Coordinates of C-alpha atoms and ligand atoms in Angstrom, one line a residue:
M1 CA 177.4 13.4 -105.4
A2 CA 178.4 13.5 -102.2
N3 CA 177.4 10.1 -101.0
T4 CA 179.6 9.0 -98.2
L5 CA 178.1 8.7 -94.4
Y6 CA 179.5 8.3 -91.2
I7 CA 176.9 7.4 -88.2
E8 CA 177.8 7.3 -84.6
T9 CA 174.7 5.8 -82.2
V10 CA 174.8 6.5 -78.3
G11 CA 172.4 4.8 -76.4
C12 CA 170.1 1.7 -76.0
Q13 CA 169.3 -1.1 -78.1
M14 CA 166.2 1.1 -79.9
N15 CA 168.9 3.4 -81.2
V16 CA 171.1 0.7 -82.2
L17 CA 167.6 -0.4 -84.7
D18 CA 166.9 3.0 -85.2
S19 CA 170.5 3.5 -87.0
E20 CA 170.4 0.6 -88.8
L21 CA 167.1 1.4 -90.4
V22 CA 168.6 5.4 -91.2
V23 CA 171.6 3.7 -93.3
G24 CA 169.6 1.1 -95.0
S25 CA 167.4 3.7 -96.0
L26 CA 170.3 5.6 -97.1
R27 CA 171.4 2.9 -98.4
R28 CA 168.6 3.1 -100.8
K29 CA 169.3 6.6 -102.0
G30 CA 173.1 5.6 -102.9
Y31 CA 175.0 6.5 -99.8
R32 CA 177.8 4.1 -98.9
L33 CA 179.5 4.5 -95.0
V34 CA 183.0 5.2 -94.6
D35 CA 185.3 4.6 -91.5
S36 CA 185.7 8.8 -89.8
A37 CA 183.5 11.8 -89.6
T38 CA 186.1 14.2 -91.6
E39 CA 185.4 11.4 -94.7
A40 CA 181.9 11.8 -95.1
D41 CA 179.7 14.3 -96.9
V42 CA 177.1 13.1 -94.2
I43 CA 177.9 13.0 -90.6
L44 CA 174.5 11.7 -88.1
F45 CA 174.5 11.3 -84.4
N46 CA 172.0 8.9 -83.3
T47 CA 171.8 10.4 -79.9
C48 CA 170.5 9.8 -76.2
S49 CA 169.1 11.4 -73.4
V50 CA 168.4 8.8 -70.4
R51 CA 171.6 10.1 -68.8
Q52 CA 174.0 13.8 -68.6
H53 CA 177.0 11.4 -69.5
A54 CA 175.0 10.6 -72.8
E55 CA 174.0 14.3 -74.0
D56 CA 177.7 16.1 -72.8
K57 CA 179.1 13.3 -75.3
I58 CA 177.6 13.9 -77.8
Y59 CA 178.6 18.1 -77.2
S60 CA 181.8 17.6 -77.0
A61 CA 181.4 15.2 -80.2
L62 CA 179.4 18.3 -82.2
G63 CA 181.7 20.5 -80.6
R64 CA 185.1 18.7 -81.9
L65 CA 183.2 18.9 -85.8
R66 CA 182.6 22.7 -85.7
G67 CA 186.1 24.0 -87.5
H68 CA 185.4 21.3 -90.0
I69 CA 182.4 21.7 -90.7
E70 CA 182.7 25.6 -90.7
N71 CA 185.6 24.8 -93.5
H72 CA 183.3 22.5 -95.5
P73 CA 180.1 23.9 -95.5
E74 CA 178.9 21.5 -97.7
K75 CA 179.2 19.4 -95.7
V76 CA 175.5 18.1 -93.4
L77 CA 175.5 17.3 -89.6
G78 CA 172.5 15.9 -88.1
V79 CA 171.5 15.2 -84.8
L80 CA 169.2 12.1 -84.7
G81 CA 167.1 10.2 -82.0
C82 CA 166.2 11.8 -78.5
M83 CA 168.1 14.5 -77.7
A84 CA 167.2 15.6 -81.1
Q85 CA 163.7 14.9 -80.2
K86 CA 163.9 17.1 -77.0
D87 CA 166.3 20.1 -77.0
Q88 CA 165.8 20.9 -80.7
E89 CA 166.5 24.5 -79.7
I90 CA 169.0 24.3 -77.4
I91 CA 171.2 22.0 -80.0
L92 CA 171.1 25.0 -82.4
K93 CA 171.9 27.0 -80.2
R94 CA 174.9 25.3 -78.5
A95 CA 176.3 24.1 -81.5
P96 CA 174.7 26.3 -84.7
H97 CA 177.1 24.3 -87.3
V98 CA 174.4 21.7 -86.7
D99 CA 172.2 21.1 -90.6
L100 CA 169.5 19.0 -89.7
V101 CA 167.8 17.7 -86.1
C102 CA 165.2 14.9 -86.6
G103 CA 163.8 13.7 -83.6
T104 CA 162.5 9.3 -83.0
G105 CA 159.3 9.5 -84.8
Q106 CA 160.5 11.1 -88.3
L107 CA 163.4 8.6 -88.9
A108 CA 162.5 7.8 -92.7
R109 CA 162.5 11.0 -93.7
V110 CA 166.6 11.4 -92.7
G111 CA 167.3 11.0 -96.5
E112 CA 164.9 14.2 -97.8
L113 CA 165.9 16.2 -94.7
I114 CA 169.5 15.7 -96.0
D115 CA 168.5 17.2 -99.2
A116 CA 166.5 19.9 -98.1
A117 CA 169.5 21.2 -96.0
R118 CA 171.7 21.1 -98.9
A119 CA 168.6 23.0 -101.3
T120 CA 168.3 25.9 -98.8
G121 CA 171.1 26.0 -96.7
R122 CA 169.0 26.4 -93.3
P123 CA 168.8 23.7 -90.6
Q124 CA 165.8 21.4 -91.1
M125 CA 164.1 19.6 -88.0
A126 CA 161.4 16.8 -87.8
L127 CA 160.4 16.1 -84.7
S128 CA 156.7 15.0 -84.5
L129 CA 155.9 11.9 -83.3
G130 CA 153.6 11.4 -86.0
R131 CA 150.8 9.6 -84.4
K132 CA 147.0 9.6 -83.8
E133 CA 145.8 12.0 -81.2
G134 CA 144.7 9.4 -78.2
S135 CA 145.1 6.2 -80.5
K136 CA 147.0 3.2 -79.2
Q137 CA 147.7 1.9 -82.8
E138 CA 148.5 4.0 -85.3
V139 CA 152.0 4.2 -86.1
S140 CA 153.4 6.6 -88.7
S141 CA 156.1 8.8 -90.1
S142 CA 158.7 6.2 -88.4
F143 CA 159.8 2.9 -89.8
E144 CA 156.7 1.2 -89.1
S145 CA 154.8 1.7 -92.0
Y146 CA 156.2 0.4 -94.1
D147 CA 159.0 -2.0 -95.5
P148 CA 162.1 -1.5 -93.0
P149 CA 165.1 -1.2 -94.7
R150 CA 167.6 -3.9 -92.7
D151 CA 171.4 -3.4 -93.0
S152 CA 172.9 -6.5 -91.5
A153 CA 176.4 -4.7 -91.1
M154 CA 174.7 -2.3 -89.2
R155 CA 174.1 -5.3 -86.4
P156 CA 175.9 -6.4 -84.2
T157 CA 177.0 -9.9 -85.9
P158 CA 174.5 -9.7 -89.1
F159 CA 173.3 -13.2 -88.1
Q160 CA 171.7 -11.2 -85.0
A161 CA 168.6 -8.9 -85.3
F162 CA 166.8 -6.3 -83.0
V163 CA 163.0 -6.3 -83.8
R164 CA 160.7 -3.5 -82.8
V165 CA 157.6 -4.9 -81.0
Q166 CA 156.7 -1.5 -79.4
I167 CA 157.3 2.3 -79.2
G168 CA 157.0 5.0 -76.3
C169 CA 156.5 4.3 -73.0
D170 CA 153.0 5.4 -70.9
K171 CA 154.5 4.9 -67.4
F172 CA 156.2 7.8 -66.4
C173 CA 158.5 7.4 -64.1
T174 CA 159.6 10.3 -62.3
Y175 CA 163.5 10.2 -63.1
C176 CA 163.2 8.8 -67.2
I177 CA 163.0 11.0 -70.1
V178 CA 162.2 8.3 -72.7
P179 CA 158.2 9.0 -72.5
S180 CA 158.9 12.5 -74.0
T181 CA 161.5 10.9 -76.4
R182 CA 159.5 8.5 -77.8
G183 CA 155.8 9.3 -77.2
P184 CA 153.0 7.3 -75.6
E185 CA 153.3 3.8 -76.4
Q186 CA 151.9 1.8 -79.5
S187 CA 152.3 -1.9 -80.1
R188 CA 153.0 -3.0 -83.6
H189 CA 150.6 -5.3 -85.7
P190 CA 151.9 -8.9 -84.7
D191 CA 151.8 -10.2 -88.5
A192 CA 153.9 -7.1 -89.5
I193 CA 156.4 -8.3 -86.8
V194 CA 156.4 -11.7 -87.8
D195 CA 156.9 -10.6 -92.0
E196 CA 159.8 -8.7 -90.7
A197 CA 161.3 -11.9 -88.2
R198 CA 160.6 -14.2 -91.4
R199 CA 162.3 -12.0 -93.7
L200 CA 165.1 -11.8 -91.7
A201 CA 165.7 -15.5 -91.0
D202 CA 165.1 -15.7 -95.2
E203 CA 168.4 -14.0 -95.2
G204 CA 170.2 -15.7 -92.6
C205 CA 169.6 -14.3 -89.6
L206 CA 169.2 -17.0 -86.4
E207 CA 168.0 -14.3 -83.5
V208 CA 165.9 -11.8 -82.9
T209 CA 165.6 -9.4 -80.2
L210 CA 162.3 -8.2 -79.9
L211 CA 162.7 -4.3 -78.3
G212 CA 160.2 -2.6 -76.4
Q213 CA 160.7 -0.4 -73.4
T214 CA 158.3 -2.0 -71.4
V215 CA 158.1 -4.8 -73.8
N216 CA 155.9 -7.4 -72.1
S217 CA 153.1 -4.9 -71.8
Y218 CA 152.6 -5.7 -75.4
R219 CA 149.3 -6.0 -76.4
F220 CA 147.3 -5.5 -79.9
H221 CA 143.8 -5.4 -80.0
H222 CA 142.9 -6.3 -83.3
G223 CA 139.5 -4.4 -83.5
D224 CA 137.3 -6.8 -83.2
G225 CA 138.1 -7.7 -79.7
R226 CA 140.9 -10.0 -80.7
V227 CA 143.9 -9.6 -78.5
T228 CA 147.8 -10.1 -79.2
R229 CA 149.6 -10.8 -76.1
L230 CA 153.7 -11.2 -75.9
S231 CA 153.6 -14.7 -75.5
D232 CA 151.2 -14.9 -79.0
L233 CA 153.4 -13.2 -80.8
L234 CA 156.1 -15.5 -79.4
A235 CA 154.3 -18.5 -79.9
R236 CA 154.2 -17.1 -83.7
L237 CA 158.2 -16.5 -84.0
D238 CA 158.9 -20.0 -82.7
K239 CA 157.6 -21.4 -86.0
I240 CA 159.6 -19.3 -87.8
D241 CA 162.1 -21.2 -90.1
G242 CA 165.4 -20.6 -89.6
L243 CA 165.2 -18.9 -86.4
L244 CA 167.4 -20.5 -84.0
R245 CA 166.4 -18.0 -80.9
V246 CA 163.7 -15.7 -79.9
R247 CA 164.8 -12.9 -77.1
F248 CA 162.6 -10.2 -75.7
I249 CA 163.5 -6.8 -73.4
T250 CA 163.3 -4.9 -71.5
S251 CA 160.2 -6.2 -68.8
Y252 CA 157.9 -4.3 -66.8
P253 CA 157.8 -5.9 -63.2
L254 CA 154.2 -6.4 -63.0
D255 CA 153.3 -7.2 -66.5
M256 CA 155.4 -10.7 -65.8
T257 CA 152.0 -12.5 -66.7
D258 CA 152.3 -16.4 -66.0
D259 CA 151.2 -16.9 -69.6
L260 CA 154.4 -15.0 -70.4
L261 CA 156.8 -17.2 -68.5
D262 CA 155.0 -20.3 -69.6
A263 CA 155.5 -19.0 -72.8
V264 CA 159.9 -18.6 -72.5
R265 CA 159.1 -22.1 -70.2
D266 CA 157.9 -24.3 -72.9
L267 CA 158.7 -22.4 -76.5
P268 CA 161.9 -23.9 -77.6
K269 CA 163.1 -20.9 -79.2
V270 CA 162.5 -18.4 -77.0
V271 CA 165.7 -17.4 -74.8
K272 CA 165.4 -18.2 -71.1
Y273 CA 166.1 -14.6 -70.5
L274 CA 164.4 -11.9 -68.4
H275 CA 165.6 -8.4 -67.9
V276 CA 163.3 -6.4 -65.2
P277 CA 164.4 -3.3 -63.6
A278 CA 163.7 -3.4 -60.1
Q279 CA 165.2 0.4 -59.8
S280 CA 165.8 0.0 -56.0
G281 CA 164.5 -2.3 -53.1
C282 CA 163.0 0.4 -51.0
D283 CA 159.7 1.3 -50.8
D284 CA 159.6 4.8 -50.2
V285 CA 162.3 5.3 -53.0
L286 CA 160.3 2.9 -55.6
A287 CA 157.4 5.5 -54.6
R288 CA 159.1 8.5 -55.0
M289 CA 160.1 7.1 -58.6
K290 CA 155.8 6.2 -59.1
R291 CA 157.8 2.6 -60.3
G292 CA 154.3 1.4 -59.7
Y293 CA 155.2 -1.7 -57.3
T294 CA 156.3 -2.3 -54.0
S295 CA 159.7 -4.0 -53.3
G296 CA 157.7 -7.0 -52.4
Q297 CA 155.5 -6.9 -54.9
Y298 CA 159.1 -7.9 -57.1
R299 CA 159.6 -10.3 -54.3
D300 CA 156.8 -12.0 -55.6
M301 CA 157.2 -11.5 -59.1
M302 CA 160.5 -13.1 -58.7
A303 CA 159.4 -15.8 -56.8
R304 CA 156.8 -16.5 -59.5
V305 CA 159.6 -16.4 -62.0
R306 CA 161.6 -19.3 -60.3
D307 CA 158.4 -21.2 -59.9
R308 CA 157.0 -21.3 -63.2
C309 CA 160.2 -20.7 -65.1
P310 CA 163.0 -22.1 -63.2
A311 CA 165.6 -22.2 -66.0
A312 CA 165.5 -18.5 -66.7
T313 CA 168.2 -16.2 -65.4
V314 CA 167.2 -12.5 -64.4
S315 CA 169.1 -9.8 -64.7
S316 CA 168.1 -6.1 -63.1
D317 CA 168.8 -2.5 -63.2
F318 CA 169.2 0.3 -60.2
I319 CA 169.5 3.7 -59.8
V320 CA 171.2 4.7 -57.0
G321 CA 171.2 7.9 -55.4
F322 CA 167.7 8.6 -56.3
C323 CA 166.3 11.4 -54.6
G324 CA 166.1 10.9 -50.9
E325 CA 167.7 7.8 -50.3
T326 CA 169.1 7.6 -47.4
D327 CA 171.7 4.9 -45.7
E328 CA 168.3 2.9 -44.4
S329 CA 166.7 3.0 -48.7
F330 CA 169.9 2.3 -50.3
S331 CA 170.6 -1.0 -48.0
R332 CA 167.2 -2.1 -49.1
T333 CA 167.8 -2.2 -51.6
M334 CA 171.7 -4.0 -50.9
E335 CA 169.3 -6.7 -49.4
L336 CA 167.0 -7.2 -52.4
T337 CA 170.2 -7.7 -54.9
R338 CA 171.9 -9.7 -51.7
E339 CA 168.7 -12.4 -52.1
S340 CA 167.4 -12.0 -56.1
D341 CA 170.6 -13.8 -57.5
F342 CA 170.0 -11.7 -60.9
K343 CA 172.4 -12.8 -63.2
N344 CA 173.9 -9.6 -63.4
S345 CA 172.5 -6.2 -62.7
Y346 CA 173.0 -2.3 -64.7
I347 CA 173.4 -0.1 -61.8
F348 CA 173.1 3.4 -62.7
K349 CA 174.0 6.9 -60.5
Y350 CA 171.1 8.8 -60.7
S351 CA 171.1 12.0 -63.6
P352 CA 168.7 14.5 -63.2
R353 CA 166.9 15.0 -66.5
P354 CA 165.0 18.5 -67.4
G355 CA 161.8 17.8 -68.4
T356 CA 160.9 15.0 -66.0
R357 CA 158.9 14.6 -62.9
A358 CA 161.6 14.2 -60.4
I359 CA 163.2 17.4 -61.3
D360 CA 160.7 19.5 -60.3
K361 CA 159.2 17.5 -57.7
F362 CA 162.7 16.6 -55.8
A363 CA 166.1 18.0 -54.6
D364 CA 168.7 15.6 -56.3
D365 CA 170.2 15.7 -53.0
I366 CA 172.6 13.0 -53.0
P367 CA 176.2 14.1 -53.4
E368 CA 178.0 12.8 -56.3
E369 CA 180.6 10.7 -54.1
T370 CA 177.9 9.1 -52.2
K371 CA 176.3 7.7 -55.8
K372 CA 179.5 6.6 -56.2
V373 CA 180.4 4.3 -53.5
R374 CA 177.1 3.2 -53.3
N375 CA 177.1 2.3 -57.2
N376 CA 180.5 0.6 -56.1
E377 CA 178.6 -1.2 -53.3
L378 CA 175.8 -2.5 -55.3
L379 CA 178.2 -3.8 -57.8
A380 CA 180.4 -5.4 -55.3
V381 CA 177.1 -7.3 -53.7
Q382 CA 175.6 -8.1 -57.7
N383 CA 179.6 -9.3 -58.6
A384 CA 179.3 -12.2 -55.2
N385 CA 176.5 -13.3 -56.7
S386 CA 177.4 -13.5 -59.9
L387 CA 180.3 -15.4 -59.2
R388 CA 178.4 -17.5 -57.2
S389 CA 176.1 -18.8 -59.5
H390 CA 178.6 -18.8 -62.9
R391 CA 180.9 -21.4 -60.3
A392 CA 177.7 -23.1 -59.9
M393 CA 177.5 -23.8 -63.8
V394 CA 181.2 -25.2 -63.6
G395 CA 181.0 -29.0 -65.2
R396 CA 177.4 -28.5 -66.9
E397 CA 176.9 -28.2 -70.5
V398 CA 175.1 -24.9 -72.2
T399 CA 174.3 -24.5 -75.7
V400 CA 175.9 -21.7 -77.2
L401 CA 175.4 -19.3 -79.9
A402 CA 179.0 -18.1 -81.3
E403 CA 178.8 -14.5 -82.2
G404 CA 182.5 -13.3 -82.6
L405 CA 185.9 -13.6 -81.6
G406 CA 186.8 -12.9 -77.9
K407 CA 188.8 -10.7 -76.4
V408 CA 192.0 -12.6 -76.1
A409 CA 194.4 -11.6 -78.5
P410 CA 195.1 -14.6 -80.8
R411 CA 197.9 -17.1 -79.7
E412 CA 200.6 -18.6 -81.5
P413 CA 199.7 -20.1 -85.0
G414 CA 198.5 -23.3 -85.4
T415 CA 196.5 -22.9 -82.3
L416 CA 192.4 -22.1 -82.1
P417 CA 191.3 -18.4 -81.8
Q418 CA 189.3 -17.6 -78.8
L419 CA 185.6 -17.7 -79.9
T420 CA 182.5 -15.8 -77.3
G421 CA 179.0 -16.1 -77.6
R422 CA 175.6 -16.6 -75.5
S423 CA 173.9 -19.4 -73.9
M424 CA 170.6 -20.1 -73.8
A425 CA 169.7 -17.9 -70.5
D426 CA 172.0 -14.9 -71.6
H427 CA 175.4 -16.3 -70.3
I428 CA 178.7 -14.6 -72.1
V429 CA 180.5 -17.8 -72.5
V430 CA 184.0 -18.2 -74.3
F431 CA 185.6 -21.3 -75.9
D432 CA 188.4 -22.1 -78.4
A433 CA 186.8 -23.2 -81.7
P434 CA 187.8 -22.5 -85.3
E435 CA 186.7 -19.1 -86.5
R436 CA 183.9 -20.9 -88.9
L437 CA 182.0 -21.7 -86.3
I438 CA 181.3 -18.2 -85.8
G439 CA 177.5 -18.1 -86.4
A440 CA 177.5 -21.9 -85.4
V441 CA 175.7 -23.5 -82.2
V442 CA 177.5 -25.3 -79.9
R443 CA 177.1 -27.4 -77.0
A444 CA 179.9 -27.3 -74.6
R445 CA 181.0 -27.6 -71.1
V446 CA 182.2 -24.9 -68.7
T447 CA 185.2 -25.4 -67.4
D448 CA 185.9 -22.4 -65.3
A449 CA 184.1 -19.0 -64.2
T450 CA 184.3 -15.3 -62.9
S451 CA 181.6 -12.6 -62.5
F452 CA 181.2 -11.8 -65.9
T453 CA 182.3 -14.8 -68.0
L454 CA 181.6 -18.7 -68.3
F455 CA 184.9 -20.4 -69.7
A456 CA 184.0 -23.5 -71.6
E457 CA 185.6 -26.3 -74.0
V458 CA 182.9 -27.4 -77.3
V459 CA 181.4 -30.8 -76.4
E460 CA 179.3 -30.8 -80.2
V461 CA 178.7 -28.6 -82.7
E462 CA 174.8 -28.7 -82.9
S463 CA 174.4 -26.5 -86.0
S464 CA 177.4 -25.1 -88.0
A465 CA 176.9 -21.5 -89.0
P466 CA 175.0 -20.4 -92.2
A467 CA 176.8 -20.0 -95.6
R468 CA 178.5 -16.8 -95.5
A469 CA 177.3 -15.5 -98.2
A470 CA 174.0 -15.7 -96.7
W471 CA 174.7 -13.2 -94.2
A472 CA 178.1 -11.6 -95.4
A473 CA 177.9 -7.8 -95.5
P474 CA 178.5 -5.2 -97.6
S475 CA 182.2 -4.6 -97.7
S476 CA 182.0 -1.4 -96.0
P477 CA 182.4 0.1 -92.1
S478 CA 179.5 -0.3 -89.8
S479 CA 178.4 2.1 -87.2
R480 CA 180.2 2.7 -84.3
R481 CA 179.3 3.2 -81.0
L482 CA 179.8 5.8 -78.2
E483 CA 179.0 3.8 -75.6
L484 CA 176.3 0.5 -74.6
P485 CA 174.8 1.6 -71.3
V486 CA 171.8 0.5 -71.3
S487 CA 169.3 -2.2 -70.5
Ligands
5AD501 N1 169.5 8.0 -64.2 C1 169.9 7.6 -64.1 N2 169.4 6.0 -64.6 C2 168.6 6.1 -65.1 N3 167.8 5.6 -65.9 C3 166.5 5.7 -66.8 N4 166.9 7.6 -66.1 C4 168.0 7.3 -65.2 C5 168.2 8.5 -64.8 N5 167.7 9.8 -64.9 C6 168.5 4.2 -66.0 C7 166.8 3.2 -65.3 C8 166.7 2.9 -66.6 C9 167.9 2.3 -67.7 C10 167.9 1.9 -69.1 O1 168.2 3.6 -67.4 O2 168.0 2.1 -64.7 O3 166.3 1.0 -66.2
SF4_502 FE1 168.7 6.7 -74.5 FE2 166.2 6.2 -73.8 FE3 166.7 7.3 -76.0 FE4 167.0 4.8 -75.6 S1 165.0 5.3 -75.7 S2 168.2 6.2 -76.3 S3 168.0 4.9 -73.4 S4 166.9 7.7 -74.1

């Protein structure tokens, strides 16, 4: 059987999770991952549409494979995910050698589509978002409705896993393509989420990251008047034996409720970190973006976070060079960043997306050069802030889950390698320690800092790594990332 598989993933954590689930389901059908596209019988790209750059990367990767596929017509080339959802016709026009195009709601059918492409020799498309008209709860056709086939080899580390709590988005910010690529917002049943997290914990997973486009808008209506909020879900996940940490991304500023902040403060396993994109500090720009809040409301939210949950760090996203962003508007964003003490900010140059409201309503009138300058200026302010707050941590102790080897090359034989991990407030922490501590939780004293990293020395090992057998990956390559640009 022609059953070797190569998959490349672009985009957000949601896509990383989708790729894991696709690989899990294909493994069940007998597929095996290989290291390079040209070695594989089935080549898949899981794509992103959030910015033009992400799409360009995919088209050039598809272009590079054209000759190879033409020489090997028996191979199956597939485009999955957000671009597939949005641009099926364009993909087949620009890359006629593509055999399957599968959107975000039909990924559970990839195996069947590969079979059909082989049997018919014709391109297969599956694009329905597969949800009942008008229903907030009905989740079908994707991986939500049945036992999700997890695959620890596809994760950032085998002991950290993403868990979807919500799909889609209803906010319709004018710049954003996500409502078209992922459909309306729906919350998964809390029992399904808790079961999945429990199963992951039983397999040796130590940390789950709950995923949703506006994760703190999570609400499950049980139909009998009962509602489960994100804070309720966190309280249930906090009790799962074996699980050490629960994180959630990405939050929407207006849904940062007090019950959620109290849950983050009080539940010991919940990571004290909030990712709450502001996007801009200028009220006119925020109104054109249709974010639904003013910079004053964002500041009020930040004040409540600092007041109710002082241990939490906050990170933000900003788009610079959005339509009509004047020097004055941009200076408001600089002000907000300067005063907000974000742990870090993800800064993006506005990229007009066909299919969004902004592209129809407003001109993309900020020159690329200005976007670049603003991006760098904002980054400089953010980096100075990060450095200041990181330096203030020198001498303090942090609790770190060791995730893997650090970037520094192994030193001379006999010396300890550098490990990297995250604190309970999501700081990146590096320290020298034996490799066996990967997957362990250590208490470490911060000795030095840059704007990106805390350097530390181990004080005590709080919990050792789980037995490797519990999460050892099958001996095969993991997924490739083309980039990891967002949230
Ligand atoms: N152009 C640039 N950045 C964008 N983002 C979303 N849409 C666009 C766009 N059209 C950014 C936002 C969002 C992050 C995931 O990507 O900052 O929070
Ligand atoms: Fe990209 Fe958004 Fe799709 Fe994630 S949901 S892959 S960020 S377009």
